[in-house]
C-alpha positions as a printed Julia matrix, in Angstrom:
436×3 Matrix{Float64}:
 -58.23   -2.47  -10.09
 -56.49   -1.18  -13.23
 -52.74   -1.08  -13.83
 -52.73    2.68  -13.25
 -54.76    2.34  -10.05
 -52.51   -0.39   -8.7
 -49.39    1.62   -9.37
 -50.96    4.67   -7.72
 -51.83    2.63   -4.65
 -48.25    1.4    -4.48
 -46.83    4.91   -4.67
 -49.21    6.23   -2.02
 -48.39    3.25    0.21
 -44.66    3.85   -0.12
 -45.1     7.56    0.68
 -47.09    6.77    3.81
 -44.53    4.25    5.01
 -41.66    6.66    4.44
 -43.51    9.4     6.32
 -44.21    7.05    9.2
 -47.97    7.48    8.85
 -50.51    4.93   10.01
 -50.9     1.61    8.2
 -51.85    1.69    4.52
 -55.31    0.96    3.19
 -55.89   -2.68    2.31
 -55.44   -3.62   -1.35
 -58.5    -5.3    -2.83
 -58.21   -7.13   -6.15
 -61.43   -8.34   -7.81
 -63.15   -8.69   -4.45
 -60.24  -10.36   -2.66
 -58.51   -8.44    0.12
 -54.8    -9.07   -0.17
 -53.32   -9.66    3.33
 -51.12   -6.88    4.69
 -48.19   -9.31    4.69
 -47.88   -8.84    0.91
 -47.26   -5.07    1.01
 -43.47   -4.56    1.07
 -41.8    -2.09    3.42
 -40.33    1.12    2.02
 -36.76   -0.01    2.73
 -35.42   -3.42    1.71
 -32.34   -5.3     2.95
 -29.14   -5.09    0.95
 -28.39   -8.79    0.52
 -30.2   -10.81   -2.13
 -32.22  -13.58   -0.51
 -32.38  -11.77    2.84
 -35.62  -12.39    4.71
 -37.86   -9.33    5.1
 -40.64  -10.92    7.12
 -42.14  -14.33    7.86
 -45.31  -15.74    9.4
 -46.9   -19.13    9.93
 -48.87  -20.28    6.88
 -51.83  -22.55    7.56
 -52.23  -25.02    4.71
 -55.65  -25.56    3.17
 -54.86  -29.24    2.7
 -53.22  -30.86    5.73
 -53.75  -33.84    8.02
 -52.88  -34.43   11.66
 -49.78  -36.55   12.23
 -48.04  -37.99   15.25
 -45.41  -35.26   15.46
 -47.24  -32.5    13.59
 -49.31  -31.89   10.49
 -48.94  -33.78    7.23
 -47.41  -33.2     4.75
 -45.5   -30.64    6.82
 -45.27  -27.18    8.33
 -45.45  -24.06    6.18
 -44.07  -20.54    6.59
 -45.02  -17.58    4.44
 -41.94  -15.57    3.51
 -41.0   -12.25    1.96
 -37.43  -11.88    0.75
 -35.28   -9.44   -1.18
 -34.24   -9.98   -4.79
 -32.89   -7.86   -7.66
 -34.98   -7.18  -10.76
 -33.92   -6.95  -14.39
 -33.14   -3.24  -14.04
 -30.74   -3.89  -11.15
 -33.12   -2.48   -8.54
 -34.17   -4.16   -5.28
 -37.53   -5.91   -5.22
 -39.5    -7.72   -2.53
 -40.77  -11.19   -3.42
 -43.13  -13.44   -1.46
 -43.43  -17.19   -1.33
 -43.65  -20.1     1.07
 -41.27  -22.55    2.71
 -42.58  -26.02    3.54
 -40.76  -28.23    6.04
 -41.72  -31.86    5.36
 -42.96  -34.22    8.03
 -41.4   -37.15    6.14
 -37.81  -38.11    6.84
 -34.85  -38.11    4.45
 -31.67  -40.15    4.8
 -28.73  -37.76    4.82
 -28.76  -33.96    4.45
 -32.31  -32.92    3.63
 -32.52  -31.55    0.08
 -34.29  -28.35   -0.91
 -36.3   -27.84   -4.09
 -37.25  -24.39   -5.32
 -40.61  -24.69   -7.04
 -41.4   -22.02   -9.62
 -45.16  -22.01  -10.29
 -46.76  -22.26  -13.68
 -49.03  -19.5   -14.93
 -51.26  -18.22  -12.12
 -52.24  -14.83  -13.6
 -51.3   -11.24  -12.86
 -53.64  -10.2   -10.05
 -52.2   -10.11   -6.55
 -54.88  -12.53   -5.37
 -53.43  -15.19   -7.71
 -50.19  -15.89   -5.84
 -49.34  -19.52   -5.14
 -48.52  -18.83   -1.49
 -52.04  -17.49   -0.97
 -53.46  -20.49   -2.84
 -51.61  -22.83   -0.49
 -53.53  -21.26    2.37
 -56.95  -21.02    0.73
 -56.88  -23.76   -1.91
 -59.6   -22.2    -4.01
 -59.69  -18.4    -4.18
 -63.1   -16.99   -5.13
 -64.0   -13.32   -5.15
 -66.39  -10.72   -6.5
 -66.36   -6.95   -6.29
 -66.88   -3.83   -8.4
 -68.56   -5.91  -11.07
 -65.56   -8.25  -11.33
 -65.15  -11.87  -10.31
 -62.11  -14.05   -9.82
 -61.25  -17.72   -9.39
 -57.8   -19.14   -8.69
 -56.9   -22.75   -8.02
 -53.64  -23.77   -6.35
 -52.82  -26.5    -8.86
 -49.12  -26.55   -7.93
 -50.05  -28.14   -4.6
 -49.86  -31.61   -6.17
 -46.21  -31.27   -7.19
 -45.34  -29.61   -3.86
 -46.96  -32.36   -1.83
 -45.32  -35.07   -3.93
 -41.93  -33.59   -3.11
 -42.79  -33.23    0.58
 -43.95  -36.86    0.75
 -40.44  -37.91   -0.29
 -38.92  -35.87    2.54
 -37.75  -33.01    0.32
 -38.12  -29.46    1.65
 -39.79  -27.05   -0.75
 -39.57  -23.29   -1.11
 -41.99  -21.76   -3.57
 -41.61  -18.31   -5.12
 -44.5   -16.05   -6.12
 -42.22  -14.05   -8.48
 -41.86  -10.23   -8.4
 -45.18   -8.41   -8.37
 -47.42  -11.48   -7.99
 -48.87  -11.08   -4.5
 -46.7    -8.13   -3.56
 -48.79   -5.0    -4.03
 -46.07   -2.5    -4.98
 -45.75   -3.4    -8.67
 -47.26   -5.38  -11.52
 -46.09   -8.94  -12.05
 -43.56   -9.05  -14.91
 -44.73  -12.56  -15.88
 -42.14  -14.18  -18.2
 -39.3   -11.73  -17.63
 -36.21  -13.94  -17.75
 -34.03  -12.12  -15.22
 -36.78  -11.25  -12.74
 -37.97  -14.84  -12.53
 -34.52  -16.44  -12.56
 -33.29  -14.18   -9.76
 -36.46  -14.81   -7.73
 -35.89  -18.58   -7.95
 -32.26  -18.39   -6.82
 -33.0   -15.92   -4.04
 -35.81  -18.15   -2.78
 -33.16  -20.81   -2.09
 -31.1   -18.26   -0.18
 -34.15  -17.18    1.81
 -35.0   -20.78    2.73
 -31.49  -21.38    4.0
 -31.72  -18.22    6.11
 -35.01  -19.26    7.71
 -34.49  -20.34   11.34
 -35.85  -23.61   12.69
 -35.62  -25.72    9.53
 -33.84  -29.02    8.96
 -31.76  -27.6     6.1
 -27.99  -27.58    6.45
 -25.05  -26.17    4.52
 -24.8   -29.59    2.84
 -28.4   -29.69    1.63
 -28.44  -30.31   -2.13
 -30.59  -27.91   -4.14
 -32.92  -28.71   -7.02
 -35.2   -26.57   -9.18
 -38.66  -27.57  -10.41
 -41.02  -25.77  -12.76
 -43.46  -26.28  -15.63
 -44.58  -23.75  -18.26
 -43.95  -20.28  -16.81
 -42.16  -22.13  -14.0
 -40.16  -24.15  -16.52
 -38.87  -20.93  -18.04
 -38.1   -19.5   -14.59
 -36.0   -22.47  -13.46
 -34.31  -22.72  -16.87
 -33.3   -19.08  -16.52
 -32.15  -19.67  -12.94
 -29.98  -22.6   -14.04
 -28.31  -20.28  -16.56
 -27.89  -17.36  -14.18
 -26.63  -19.36  -11.19
 -22.91  -19.14  -11.95
 -22.88  -15.35  -12.18
 -25.76  -14.25   -9.93
 -25.77  -16.86   -7.16
 -22.59  -18.98   -7.13
 -23.34  -19.78   -3.49
 -26.53  -21.6    -4.55
 -25.1   -24.9    -5.8
 -27.78  -26.33   -8.09
 -27.59  -30.11   -8.4
 -30.45  -30.69  -10.84
 -33.29  -28.88  -12.59
 -36.58  -30.07  -14.04
 -37.74  -27.59  -16.71
 -41.09  -28.65  -18.13
 -42.45  -26.95  -21.26
 -40.23  -23.88  -20.83
 -41.18  -20.75  -22.83
 -37.58  -20.18  -23.9
 -38.32  -18.2   -27.07
 -41.01  -15.59  -26.4
 -41.35  -14.69  -30.08
 -42.45  -18.25  -30.86
 -44.68  -18.47  -27.79
 -46.33  -15.1   -28.5
 -47.36  -16.23  -31.96
 -48.65  -19.57  -30.68
 -50.88  -18.34  -27.85
 -52.6   -15.61  -29.88
 -56.13  -16.88  -30.54
 -55.82  -19.78  -28.09
 -57.68  -20.45  -24.86
 -54.84  -18.73  -23.01
 -54.81  -15.42  -24.86
 -54.67  -13.8   -21.43
 -51.03  -14.86  -21.14
 -50.23  -12.64  -24.11
 -51.78   -9.68  -22.3
 -49.82  -10.48  -19.14
 -46.65  -10.57  -21.23
 -47.35   -7.14  -22.75
 -48.19   -5.69  -19.34
 -45.0    -7.21  -17.98
 -42.92   -5.72  -20.81
 -44.14   -2.23  -19.89
 -43.57   -2.83  -16.16
 -40.01   -4.07  -16.65
 -39.11   -1.57  -19.39
 -41.15    1.65  -18.96
 -39.56    3.05  -22.12
 -41.69    0.62  -24.12
 -44.96    2.13  -22.88
 -45.12    5.08  -25.34
 -44.49    2.66  -28.22
 -47.23    0.3   -27.03
 -49.62    3.2   -26.45
 -49.15    4.21  -30.08
 -50.46    0.86  -31.28
 -53.07    0.03  -28.64
 -56.66    1.15  -29.08
 -58.81    2.32  -26.19
 -60.49   -1.07  -26.07
 -57.11   -2.8   -26.18
 -55.85   -0.76  -23.25
 -59.04   -1.63  -21.35
 -58.47   -5.35  -22.0
 -54.88   -5.17  -20.75
 -55.99   -3.28  -17.63
 -58.67   -5.92  -17.02
 -56.16   -8.75  -17.47
 -53.73   -7.09  -15.04
 -55.95   -8.12  -12.12
 -57.03  -11.53  -13.47
 -56.03  -15.06  -12.55
 -55.65  -17.76  -15.17
 -59.21  -19.05  -14.73
 -60.64  -15.55  -15.13
 -58.7   -15.01  -18.36
 -59.83  -18.31  -19.86
 -63.48  -17.54  -19.11
 -63.27  -13.99  -20.45
 -60.86  -14.11  -23.41
 -60.42  -17.7   -24.66
 -60.19  -17.87  -28.43
 -59.88  -14.13  -29.03
 -57.03  -12.46  -30.89
 -54.74   -9.55  -30.14
 -55.73   -7.92  -33.46
 -58.76   -6.61  -31.54
 -56.44   -4.65  -29.23
 -54.78   -2.42  -31.81
 -55.71    0.68  -33.79
 -54.77   -0.83  -37.15
 -55.73   -4.45  -36.59
 -52.14   -5.6   -36.13
 -51.37   -8.58  -33.93
 -48.8    -8.39  -31.15
 -46.5   -10.48  -33.36
 -46.94   -7.98  -36.2
 -45.97   -5.13  -33.86
 -42.91   -6.98  -32.58
 -41.8    -7.66  -36.16
 -42.24   -3.98  -37.05
 -40.42   -2.51  -34.06
 -36.66   -3.13  -33.55
 -36.91   -1.92  -29.95
 -39.45   -4.63  -29.16
 -37.42   -7.21  -31.05
 -34.39   -6.3   -28.94
 -36.4    -6.62  -25.71
 -37.79  -10.02  -26.74
 -34.29  -11.08  -27.77
 -32.99  -10.34  -24.28
 -35.55  -12.8   -22.91
 -34.17  -15.74  -24.89
 -33.16  -18.71  -22.74
 -30.54  -21.1   -24.07
 -27.52  -18.86  -24.57
 -25.63  -19.86  -21.4
 -24.52  -23.23  -20.04
 -26.87  -24.31  -17.21
 -25.73  -25.4   -13.77
 -26.03  -29.06  -12.83
 -28.0   -31.57  -14.84
 -31.23  -30.41  -16.47
 -34.21  -32.49  -17.58
 -36.14  -30.67  -20.31
 -39.55  -32.25  -20.82
 -42.01  -31.09  -23.46
 -45.1   -32.54  -25.1
 -44.4   -33.34  -28.74
 -47.85  -31.98  -29.67
 -47.65  -28.92  -27.42
 -48.67  -26.04  -29.68
 -49.32  -23.51  -26.91
 -45.78  -23.32  -25.58
 -44.45  -24.89  -28.76
 -42.54  -28.14  -28.54
 -40.03  -26.98  -31.14
 -38.69  -24.02  -29.2
 -38.32  -26.12  -26.02
 -36.43  -28.77  -27.98
 -34.21  -26.03  -29.4
 -33.42  -24.95  -25.82
 -32.27  -28.46  -24.96
 -30.2   -28.66  -28.13
 -28.61  -25.25  -27.48
 -27.62  -26.29  -23.96
 -26.08  -29.46  -25.36
 -23.95  -27.42  -27.75
 -22.82  -25.24  -24.84
 -21.58  -28.32  -22.98
 -24.5   -28.64  -20.6
 -25.61  -31.9   -19.04
 -29.08  -32.31  -20.51
 -31.7   -35.04  -20.37
 -34.23  -34.26  -23.09
 -37.57  -36.0   -22.48
 -40.22  -35.76  -25.21
 -43.69  -36.56  -23.87
 -46.03  -38.19  -26.36
 -49.76  -37.87  -25.76
 -52.64  -37.97  -28.28
 -53.06  -34.68  -30.16
 -56.24  -32.71  -29.4
 -57.88  -29.69  -31.01
 -57.25  -27.77  -27.79
 -53.8   -26.14  -27.46
 -54.49  -25.76  -23.74
 -54.93  -29.52  -23.32
 -51.91  -30.24  -25.5
 -49.89  -28.04  -23.14
 -51.27  -29.08  -19.75
 -51.58  -32.79  -20.48
 -47.83  -33.4   -20.03
 -47.89  -31.38  -16.8
 -50.0   -34.11  -15.23
 -48.77  -37.24  -17.01
 -45.06  -36.46  -16.59
 -45.23  -35.0   -13.08
 -44.63  -38.22  -11.16
 -41.7   -39.12  -13.39
 -40.28  -35.61  -13.03
 -40.5   -35.65   -9.23
 -38.89  -39.12   -9.1
 -36.11  -38.02  -11.46
 -35.36  -34.93   -9.41
 -35.41  -36.79   -6.09
 -32.96  -39.38   -7.44
 -30.53  -36.63   -8.46
 -30.82  -35.04   -5.02
 -30.12  -38.44   -3.47
 -26.79  -38.54   -5.3
 -27.68  -40.77   -8.25
 -26.21  -39.61  -11.54
 -28.17  -39.06  -14.73
 -26.78  -39.75  -18.18
 -27.17  -36.94  -20.69
 -28.79  -37.92  -23.97
 -27.42  -34.99  -25.94
 -25.67  -37.42  -28.28
 -28.92  -39.06  -29.41
 -31.13  -35.96  -29.47
 -31.28  -35.87  -33.3
 -33.0   -39.27  -33.13
 -35.63  -38.14  -30.63
 -38.96  -36.43  -31.48
């Protein structure tokens, strides 16, 4: 389903709901029927973080326990947030109540997923239910793997409750996912914590400490949330944040991913720019060729696996009328430069203590810009633990990026759980110049 088709479906759906007509037609993305749960109502609550609807979420990976299933009980949620234009938006996700015990007030971690794609079938909450999402339809195929389940289950095994956000437009069928939009993702993370606290029947209390966890796209989302907390959600007291490989500087990341295995992420970014800032669309249309527009429409319904199979190693120069790259266009257009500039993370002091981890050979979400984020937070007076991850360099930027996700994950979960248990962490801002 193309971007235009998806937006048309959303408008028709909203009109039917307003008119009180019968239920909308099911949304199908690359052969996967998106459950009705993911279509937002026409009217949203006023309060950010307010629950819109909930339902039991059967987990694809669970085991029987004495008092219930292991690692816990899951609830699919839809909650209200505010997007970067100041408008209300519905966001989906999942809350997971752990079967394991915790001594003292049970902590809550908001998990912001890494890159899943831009199709509605790619949402992490759906992946928690199905594990592996496979589909085919209208000559298109899709594959999505719920790789964030490992981090989620590690947290649950420690007795930490987890709420996971799908982000605006990923799963919900009323708009396109804005991918690395700083405000959209940061707000969605903070409002997920509010939604979890509003959910009845959980073990959370007013004294439950709150942590944030994310890698790659998720690392940027929680980094943004840590910055926005004091002004957007002062009621969400963030104790600690793990921000792994955060794409803090989109200009640097855009240049790095062009021509890599994950070129699709560049297309999702461009699509997201136009969704969040419709005024950019005429400018983009001026540069994009017919084939480039077709690629972006194709990517708009893809998951990360689909994009790797279809577009790995290609360049954005093939998308434009004059052979310019996306970086070339950004450099030539002050309006785009201003938009990218507004996405910069590292200009505000973050809440709580933050562990910034990045592979020293990561050349997909470049190590240098993540290190600059940590350094900027230090200068702003933030409490920062900068953790360079050293793994052997490979010829694959994708492996250089995802290697630290796996090798550092156990350490990251342990670090975050210790902070939530009340143990302090010493900032290493003073010795950062000596670190890789």
